[in-house]
Amino acid sequence: MCDTCGCSSEGGAVLRKPGTDGYHLHIGDESSHHDHDHDHDHGHSHSHHHGESRKVDVEQDVLLKNNLLAERNRGWFEARKVLALNFLSSPGSGKTTILEKSVPLLEGWPVAVVEGDQQTTNDADRIHALGVPVIQVNTGTGCHLDAQMVQRAVRELDLKERSLLCIENVGNLVCPAMFDLGEAARVVVISVTEGEDKPLKYPTMFHSADVCLLNKTDLLPYVDFDAEKCREYAMQVNHHLEWIELSAKTGEGLDRWKEWLTSRLEKL
Amino acid sequence: MHEMSIAMSVVEAVADRARQEGCSMVTGIELVVGRLSGVQADSLRFCFSAAARNTPAEGAELVIEEREASGVCDACGAQFPLSGYHASCPECGLFRVRVVSGEELAVKSITIE
C-alpha cells in the first residue's frame, strides 16, 4: 500500500516534487500487465479449447513497448529542441554533484532535471535548492528508469525550448543500460574510488554510453587508481566513447565538460 | 534485477498478441536471447513464472533460444564470433569491434488456444 495516499498501488513508480508538500503521482498503474481485461476466468479447465492450439509467429522485440515510448520521447524532445541526457553510474560516483556543478556553468541555457532513485527526494532537494525545475521519480523496488516514467515525469516539468534536460538514472551499472529513455546521449560516470576495471566488469553499460566522465580526480593522489588504464579499458569496450576527467568538487576539468555540453546545446 | 521487468514485458507482449488473435490463453512462448542482450536466460526463466501469474501466460512453457554473437573489425574488416563487448580482432589485434549480431531479445512465436 502507498504510505502517502493509502491507495493499493504496489511496486509502481511515484513522482514527487520538492517544495510541493503532499504532491505525489503514481505512474503506470493504468497499464500494468496485471490490469488486463478480465474477459476470461483464470483457473478454469479450458477443456473446450482442446485441439484448438496454434502457433503464431511474433518476431517482436521484448522491449518494443519501451522502445516505442522512448522514440516518442525522443521526437518530443527534438521538436522542442531539448537536449536530453541520461546520466548513469554506480551509486555514489557523484552524478548529483556533477549536476549541481553543471547548472551554474550553463549561463543562459535553461536546465531541468529528472531524478531517479528507489526512495527519498534527497537528490531532487539538492537540485531544487539551485532553483532548477526538478521532479523525483521514486522507482520503489525498480532498479532503473524506463521511458514511461520519463514521459510522465517530463509532463510535470515546464520544459523550455532550447534547454537541457538531465535525467539522473537509478545508481546501477547493469539494468539501466537496457532501457532507452529517448535521450540524445548517455553519460556514464565513474569515480576514482571505484576500480579501474569497471568498464570490463560492466561492459554493456560502457558499450552503450556516448561520453564517460571520470569524477573525483582530486582524490587520485590518495587511491590506487590508474586513470589511463581505466580509459584504455573503456575505449576497448567502446572505441567511440568520449572521455572527460574532472573533479566536481574542485572544479578541475569542468571546463571540458562545459565545452562538451555547450557544443551539444548549440547544435539544437 | 532487470530480468523481472523483462519477464513482465514478455508477458505483456504475448498477452496483447493472444488477445489480438482472439485467444485467452498462451501455452507456449519461444524467446530469442542474444549473448550480448544483457539478459541472463536462467534469471529470466526464474522471473517468468512469477510475472505470468494471473495473466493469460500463466503456466506457459517458456523456450529460450540463446544466440551466439558476432562482430566485425572496424579496422581490418575481419568477421568473428564474440563472447562479450571487450573483444579484440583475432586478425589485427585491435579493439575496434562493431557488433553485428547477438543483441537480440525478442519473442519469436507464441502458442495460443
Short mmCIF file of C-alpha atoms in Angstrom, two decimals, chain A:
data_model
loop_
_atom_site.label_atom_id
_atom_site.label_comp_id
_atom_site.label_asym_id
_atom_site.label_seq_id
_atom_site.Cartn_x
_atom_site.Cartn_y
_atom_site.Cartn_z
CA MET A 1 0.00 0.00 0.00
CA CYS A 2 1.20 3.51 -0.79
CA ASP A 3 2.23 5.16 2.50
CA THR A 4 1.36 8.64 1.22
CA CYS A 5 -2.13 8.33 -0.19
CA GLY A 6 -3.12 4.93 1.14
CA CYS A 7 -4.00 3.59 -2.27
CA SER A 8 -3.39 -0.03 -3.06
CA SER A 9 -0.69 0.65 -5.64
CA GLU A 10 2.24 -1.67 -5.08
CA GLY A 11 5.67 -1.57 -6.57
CA GLY A 12 4.89 1.15 -9.12
CA ALA A 13 6.97 4.28 -9.55
CA VAL A 14 5.93 7.52 -7.86
CA LEU A 15 6.68 11.12 -8.86
CA ARG A 16 7.49 13.64 -6.15
CA LYS A 17 8.22 17.37 -6.30
CA PRO A 18 10.46 19.10 -3.77
CA GLY A 19 8.82 22.18 -2.30
CA THR A 20 5.33 20.88 -3.07
CA ASP A 21 4.11 19.13 0.07
CA GLY A 22 1.94 16.12 -0.48
CA TYR A 23 2.49 16.09 -4.27
CA HIS A 24 2.87 12.57 -5.48
CA LEU A 25 1.68 10.78 -8.56
CA HIS A 26 1.66 7.09 -9.32
CA ILE A 27 2.96 6.02 -12.72
CA GLY A 28 1.85 3.16 -14.80
CA ASP A 29 -0.99 1.75 -12.72
CA GLU A 30 -3.24 2.02 -15.73
CA SER A 31 -1.00 -0.01 -17.99
CA SER A 32 0.30 -2.59 -15.57
CA HIS A 33 0.15 -6.04 -17.05
CA HIS A 34 -1.99 -7.15 -14.14
CA ASP A 35 -4.77 -4.87 -15.37
CA HIS A 36 -5.57 -6.85 -18.49
CA ASP A 37 -9.21 -7.32 -19.36
CA HIS A 38 -10.82 -9.97 -17.25
CA ASP A 39 -12.98 -11.31 -20.01
CA HIS A 40 -11.86 -14.82 -19.13
CA ASP A 41 -11.63 -16.79 -15.92
CA HIS A 42 -8.28 -17.90 -14.65
CA GLY A 43 -8.04 -21.40 -13.41
CA HIS A 44 -10.95 -22.98 -15.21
CA SER A 45 -10.27 -26.13 -17.12
CA HIS A 46 -10.17 -24.72 -20.67
CA SER A 47 -11.37 -28.15 -21.73
CA HIS A 48 -13.47 -26.66 -24.53
CA HIS A 49 -10.26 -25.38 -26.13
CA HIS A 50 -8.67 -28.76 -26.57
CA GLY A 51 -7.41 -29.26 -30.06
CA GLU A 52 -7.55 -25.56 -30.95
CA SER A 53 -3.98 -24.81 -30.01
CA ARG A 54 -1.99 -22.99 -32.70
CA LYS A 55 1.42 -21.39 -33.06
CA VAL A 56 1.74 -17.76 -34.16
CA ASP A 57 4.95 -16.11 -35.38
CA VAL A 58 5.51 -12.94 -33.40
CA GLU A 59 9.11 -11.80 -34.12
CA GLN A 60 8.77 -8.83 -31.79
CA ASP A 61 11.38 -7.14 -29.64
CA VAL A 62 10.62 -7.84 -25.99
CA LEU A 63 11.21 -4.19 -25.15
CA LEU A 64 9.18 -2.93 -28.10
CA LYS A 65 6.76 -1.01 -25.90
CA ASN A 66 9.55 0.77 -24.04
CA ASN A 67 11.44 1.42 -27.27
CA LEU A 68 8.37 2.93 -28.95
CA LEU A 69 7.73 5.18 -25.95
CA ALA A 70 11.40 6.15 -25.94
CA GLU A 71 11.20 7.10 -29.61
CA ARG A 72 8.11 9.16 -28.84
CA ASN A 73 10.02 10.95 -26.06
CA ARG A 74 12.94 11.49 -28.43
CA GLY A 75 10.67 13.08 -31.05
CA TRP A 76 9.05 15.26 -28.38
CA PHE A 77 12.48 16.44 -27.17
CA GLU A 78 13.67 17.13 -30.71
CA ALA A 79 10.55 19.11 -31.58
CA ARG A 80 11.06 21.32 -28.53
CA LYS A 81 14.82 21.49 -29.05
CA VAL A 82 15.52 19.89 -25.67
CA LEU A 83 18.86 18.13 -25.20
CA ALA A 84 18.03 15.10 -23.04
CA LEU A 85 20.96 13.37 -21.33
CA ASN A 86 20.76 10.10 -19.44
CA PHE A 87 23.26 10.03 -16.54
CA LEU A 88 24.30 6.56 -15.44
CA SER A 89 26.70 5.25 -12.82
CA SER A 90 27.12 3.17 -9.68
CA PRO A 91 25.62 4.71 -6.55
CA GLY A 92 27.96 7.30 -5.06
CA SER A 93 30.12 8.19 -8.05
CA GLY A 94 28.92 11.80 -7.97
CA LYS A 95 26.15 12.17 -10.55
CA THR A 96 24.15 14.63 -8.45
CA THR A 97 27.21 16.70 -7.54
CA ILE A 98 28.15 16.88 -11.22
CA LEU A 99 24.64 18.15 -11.99
CA GLU A 100 24.85 20.69 -9.15
CA LYS A 101 28.11 21.98 -10.61
CA SER A 102 26.91 21.86 -14.22
CA VAL A 103 23.86 24.09 -13.75
CA PRO A 104 25.83 27.29 -12.92
CA LEU A 105 28.20 26.59 -15.84
CA LEU A 106 25.41 26.93 -18.37
CA GLU A 107 24.53 30.59 -18.12
CA GLY A 108 21.64 31.36 -20.42
CA TRP A 109 20.63 27.74 -21.01
CA PRO A 110 17.55 26.63 -19.06
CA VAL A 111 18.07 23.32 -17.27
CA ALA A 112 15.54 20.86 -15.84
CA VAL A 113 16.26 17.65 -14.01
CA VAL A 114 14.57 14.28 -13.53
CA GLU A 115 16.00 12.40 -10.55
CA GLY A 116 15.66 8.62 -10.34
CA ASP A 117 16.07 6.79 -7.03
CA GLN A 118 14.29 3.92 -5.35
CA GLN A 119 13.38 6.07 -2.35
CA THR A 120 13.69 9.63 -0.93
CA THR A 121 13.70 13.05 -2.56
CA ASN A 122 17.22 13.81 -1.26
CA ASP A 123 18.76 14.28 -4.71
CA ALA A 124 15.81 16.30 -6.03
CA ASP A 125 16.01 18.51 -2.91
CA ARG A 126 19.65 19.30 -3.75
CA ILE A 127 18.72 20.29 -7.31
CA HIS A 128 15.65 22.22 -6.10
CA ALA A 129 17.97 24.30 -3.90
CA LEU A 130 19.59 25.60 -7.10
CA GLY A 131 16.24 26.95 -8.27
CA VAL A 132 16.06 24.47 -11.16
CA PRO A 133 12.79 22.67 -12.06
CA VAL A 134 13.14 19.11 -10.83
CA ILE A 135 10.98 16.05 -10.40
CA GLN A 136 11.88 12.96 -8.43
CA VAL A 137 10.90 9.54 -9.71
CA ASN A 138 10.88 7.00 -6.89
CA THR A 139 11.01 3.62 -8.55
CA GLY A 140 10.13 1.73 -5.35
CA THR A 141 11.69 -1.66 -5.89
CA GLY A 142 12.59 -0.85 -9.52
CA CYS A 143 16.28 -0.78 -10.42
CA HIS A 144 16.09 1.54 -13.44
CA LEU A 145 14.09 4.31 -15.08
CA ASP A 146 12.04 3.45 -18.15
CA ALA A 147 10.61 5.51 -21.00
CA GLN A 148 7.15 5.67 -19.45
CA MET A 149 8.47 7.10 -16.18
CA VAL A 150 10.36 9.77 -18.10
CA GLN A 151 7.36 10.58 -20.29
CA ARG A 152 5.19 11.04 -17.21
CA ALA A 153 7.85 13.00 -15.28
CA VAL A 154 8.51 15.35 -18.17
CA ARG A 155 4.80 16.19 -18.37
CA GLU A 156 5.12 17.61 -14.85
CA LEU A 157 8.09 19.80 -15.79
CA ASP A 158 7.71 23.04 -17.68
CA LEU A 159 10.48 22.37 -20.21
CA LYS A 160 11.71 25.45 -22.06
CA GLU A 161 12.58 25.46 -25.77
CA ARG A 162 16.31 25.16 -26.35
CA SER A 163 17.10 23.74 -22.95
CA LEU A 164 18.94 20.92 -21.25
CA LEU A 165 17.12 18.02 -19.57
CA CYS A 166 19.31 15.95 -17.27
CA ILE A 167 17.87 12.57 -16.37
CA GLU A 168 19.75 11.05 -13.45
CA ASN A 169 19.08 7.34 -13.58
CA VAL A 170 18.98 4.99 -10.60
CA GLY A 171 22.54 4.30 -9.42
CA ASN A 172 23.21 0.97 -11.09
CA LEU A 173 25.62 -0.04 -13.85
CA VAL A 174 23.59 -3.02 -15.06
CA CYS A 175 19.84 -2.64 -15.58
CA PRO A 176 19.54 0.97 -16.82
CA ALA A 177 21.70 0.07 -19.83
CA MET A 178 18.81 -1.90 -21.34
CA PHE A 179 16.16 0.80 -21.18
CA ASP A 180 16.14 3.57 -23.78
CA LEU A 181 14.53 6.68 -22.32
CA GLY A 182 14.59 8.75 -25.52
CA GLU A 183 17.79 10.54 -24.57
CA ALA A 184 20.09 12.19 -27.12
CA ALA A 185 23.17 10.85 -25.36
CA ARG A 186 24.23 8.65 -22.47
CA VAL A 187 26.68 9.99 -19.93
CA VAL A 188 28.30 7.30 -17.81
CA VAL A 189 30.09 8.46 -14.65
CA ILE A 190 32.83 6.55 -12.87
CA SER A 191 34.85 7.81 -9.92
CA VAL A 192 38.47 7.12 -8.97
CA THR A 193 37.39 5.49 -5.70
CA GLU A 194 35.99 2.63 -7.78
CA GLY A 195 38.05 0.00 -9.63
CA GLU A 196 39.68 0.96 -12.91
CA ASP A 197 38.33 -2.26 -14.40
CA LYS A 198 34.68 -1.14 -14.09
CA PRO A 199 34.38 -0.84 -17.90
CA LEU A 200 35.37 -4.52 -18.18
CA LYS A 201 33.04 -5.62 -15.38
CA TYR A 202 30.05 -3.71 -16.75
CA PRO A 203 30.73 -3.68 -20.49
CA THR A 204 27.09 -3.38 -21.59
CA MET A 205 26.80 -0.01 -19.86
CA PHE A 206 30.08 1.35 -21.22
CA HIS A 207 29.34 -0.01 -24.67
CA SER A 208 26.05 1.89 -24.78
CA ALA A 209 27.46 5.21 -23.47
CA ASP A 210 28.41 8.25 -25.57
CA VAL A 211 30.64 10.02 -23.08
CA CYS A 212 32.36 8.89 -19.88
CA LEU A 213 33.10 11.29 -17.04
CA LEU A 214 35.88 10.17 -14.69
CA ASN A 215 34.99 12.01 -11.48
CA LYS A 216 36.79 12.75 -8.19
CA THR A 217 40.18 13.22 -9.87
CA ASP A 218 41.19 15.35 -6.84
CA LEU A 219 41.47 12.03 -4.94
CA LEU A 220 43.90 10.44 -7.43
CA PRO A 221 46.96 11.03 -5.18
CA TYR A 222 45.30 9.05 -2.37
CA VAL A 223 43.97 5.99 -4.20
CA ASP A 224 45.39 3.17 -6.31
CA PHE A 225 43.52 4.07 -9.45
CA ASP A 226 45.20 4.06 -12.84
CA ALA A 227 43.18 6.62 -14.84
CA GLU A 228 44.99 5.82 -18.09
CA LYS A 229 44.28 2.10 -17.67
CA CYS A 230 40.62 2.82 -16.96
CA ARG A 231 40.38 4.95 -20.08
CA GLU A 232 42.06 2.20 -22.11
CA TYR A 233 39.60 -0.43 -20.83
CA ALA A 234 36.65 1.85 -21.57
CA MET A 235 37.89 2.51 -25.11
CA GLN A 236 38.42 -1.22 -25.67
CA VAL A 237 34.76 -1.82 -24.87
CA ASN A 238 33.56 1.20 -26.88
CA HIS A 239 36.01 2.86 -29.24
CA HIS A 240 33.57 5.71 -29.96
CA LEU A 241 33.39 6.75 -26.30
CA GLU A 242 34.37 10.32 -25.43
CA TRP A 243 36.38 10.67 -22.22
CA ILE A 244 36.48 13.60 -19.80
CA GLU A 245 38.33 13.64 -16.47
CA LEU A 246 37.05 16.04 -13.83
CA SER A 247 36.55 16.77 -10.17
CA ALA A 248 33.06 18.08 -9.45
CA LYS A 249 34.37 19.03 -6.00
CA THR A 250 37.32 21.22 -7.01
CA GLY A 251 36.08 22.20 -10.47
CA GLU A 252 39.15 20.73 -12.21
CA GLY A 253 38.21 19.59 -15.73
CA LEU A 254 34.75 21.17 -15.63
CA ASP A 255 35.76 23.48 -18.50
CA ARG A 256 36.00 20.49 -20.86
CA TRP A 257 32.65 19.20 -19.65
CA LYS A 258 31.11 22.64 -20.17
CA GLU A 259 32.57 22.67 -23.69
CA TRP A 260 31.01 19.27 -24.41
CA LEU A 261 27.60 20.40 -23.10
CA THR A 262 27.55 23.76 -24.88
CA SER A 263 28.68 22.25 -28.19
CA ARG A 264 25.72 19.83 -27.99
CA LEU A 265 23.32 22.61 -26.92
CA GLU A 266 24.42 24.90 -29.74
CA LYS A 267 23.50 22.18 -32.24
CA LEU A 268 19.86 22.19 -31.06
#
